Amino acid sequence: MNPWTPAGRSCRGWPGRDESITRGDWNVYLNAEGTIINLPPNLRARHLMHECGLYLAGTARGQPVLLGRDAHGRDADVPEHLVRLAEELFGAPLAA
């Protein structure tokens, strides 16, 4: 699969290439060039991923996209346990 679109944007809509990291029943899409294009670190995303057992120093830059995984490995709704954890960590309900 080619991560580039004709407009030079990733399939998620941001400049650069997508990087997908799968962990159990969820995955996160990150901008693989976040450091190169000087996107700001996303401390909340890094903290959430760390609490879920994903230790990736310096990779959460810009806006990540978190999605669930269905039984066939396709993107699905974010698992409820991940939503609850984010709400507990950051003290506010997440928007639907």
CSV table of C-alpha atoms in Angstrom, one decimal:
chain,number,residue,atom,x,y,z
A,1,MET,CA,0.0,0.0,0.0
A,2,ASN,CA,1.4,3.4,-1.0
A,3,PRO,CA,1.0,5.8,2.0
A,4,TRP,CA,1.2,8.9,-0.3
A,5,THR,CA,-1.8,10.5,-1.9
A,6,PRO,CA,-1.5,12.5,-5.2
A,7,ALA,CA,-1.8,15.7,-3.2
A,8,GLY,CA,1.4,14.8,-1.2
A,9,ARG,CA,-0.6,14.1,1.9
A,10,SER,CA,-0.9,10.8,3.8
A,11,CYS,CA,-4.0,8.8,3.8
A,12,ARG,CA,-4.9,10.3,7.2
A,13,GLY,CA,-4.8,13.9,5.8
A,14,TRP,CA,-1.6,15.2,7.2
A,15,PRO,CA,1.6,16.0,5.4
A,16,GLY,CA,4.1,13.1,5.2
A,17,ARG,CA,3.8,9.4,5.6
A,18,ASP,CA,1.6,7.4,7.9
A,19,GLU,CA,3.1,5.0,10.5
A,20,SER,CA,0.8,2.5,12.1
A,21,ILE,CA,1.6,0.7,15.3
A,22,THR,CA,-0.7,-2.1,16.4
A,23,ARG,CA,-1.1,-3.2,20.1
A,24,GLY,CA,-3.7,-5.8,20.9
A,25,ASP,CA,-7.2,-4.7,20.0
A,26,TRP,CA,-6.2,-1.1,18.9
A,27,ASN,CA,-3.7,0.7,16.8
A,28,VAL,CA,-2.4,4.2,16.5
A,29,TYR,CA,-1.6,6.1,13.3
A,30,LEU,CA,1.3,8.6,13.6
A,31,ASN,CA,2.9,10.9,11.2
A,32,ALA,CA,6.2,9.1,10.4
A,33,GLU,CA,7.9,12.4,9.6
A,34,GLY,CA,6.7,14.3,12.7
A,35,THR,CA,10.2,15.0,13.8
A,36,ILE,CA,11.5,16.0,10.4
A,37,ILE,CA,8.7,18.5,9.8
A,38,ASN,CA,9.0,19.8,13.4
A,39,LEU,CA,5.6,18.8,14.7
A,40,PRO,CA,5.3,19.4,18.5
A,41,PRO,CA,5.5,16.5,20.8
A,42,ASN,CA,2.1,15.2,21.9
A,43,LEU,CA,2.7,14.4,25.6
A,44,ARG,CA,-0.8,13.1,26.2
A,45,ALA,CA,-0.6,10.7,23.4
A,46,ARG,CA,2.8,9.5,24.5
A,47,HIS,CA,1.5,9.1,28.1
A,48,LEU,CA,-1.6,7.1,27.0
A,49,MET,CA,0.5,4.8,24.8
A,50,HIS,CA,3.0,4.3,27.7
A,51,GLU,CA,0.2,3.4,30.1
A,52,CYS,CA,-0.9,0.8,27.5
A,53,GLY,CA,2.5,-0.8,27.4
A,54,LEU,CA,3.8,0.9,24.3
A,55,TYR,CA,7.2,2.4,25.0
A,56,LEU,CA,8.1,4.6,22.0
A,57,ALA,CA,10.2,7.6,23.1
A,58,GLY,CA,9.9,10.6,20.8
A,59,THR,CA,7.4,9.1,18.3
A,60,ALA,CA,4.2,10.8,19.3
A,61,ARG,CA,4.4,14.1,17.5
A,62,GLY,CA,1.4,16.0,16.1
A,63,GLN,CA,-2.0,14.5,16.2
A,64,PRO,CA,-2.2,10.7,16.4
A,65,VAL,CA,-5.3,8.8,15.3
A,66,LEU,CA,-6.3,5.9,17.7
A,67,LEU,CA,-8.6,3.2,16.3
A,68,GLY,CA,-9.7,-0.2,17.4
A,69,ARG,CA,-9.2,-3.4,15.5
A,70,ASP,CA,-11.9,-5.9,14.5
A,71,ALA,CA,-11.6,-9.7,14.4
A,72,HIS,CA,-10.4,-9.4,10.8
A,73,GLY,CA,-7.7,-6.8,11.5
A,74,ARG,CA,-9.6,-3.8,10.0
A,75,ASP,CA,-10.0,-0.4,11.7
A,76,ALA,CA,-12.9,-0.2,14.1
A,77,ASP,CA,-14.2,2.0,17.0
A,78,VAL,CA,-11.7,2.7,19.8
A,79,PRO,CA,-12.1,0.0,22.4
A,80,GLU,CA,-14.0,1.1,25.5
A,81,HIS,CA,-11.1,0.2,27.9
A,82,LEU,CA,-8.8,2.7,26.0
A,83,VAL,CA,-11.5,5.4,26.2
A,84,ARG,CA,-11.9,4.9,29.9
A,85,LEU,CA,-8.1,4.9,30.5
A,86,ALA,CA,-7.8,8.2,28.6
A,87,GLU,CA,-10.6,9.8,30.6
A,88,GLU,CA,-9.0,8.6,33.8
A,89,LEU,CA,-5.6,9.9,32.9
A,90,PHE,CA,-6.7,13.3,31.6
A,91,GLY,CA,-9.7,13.9,33.8
A,92,ALA,CA,-12.3,14.7,31.2
A,93,PRO,CA,-14.7,12.7,29.0
A,94,LEU,CA,-13.6,12.3,25.4
A,95,ALA,CA,-15.8,13.7,22.6
A,96,ALA,CA,-17.7,11.1,20.6
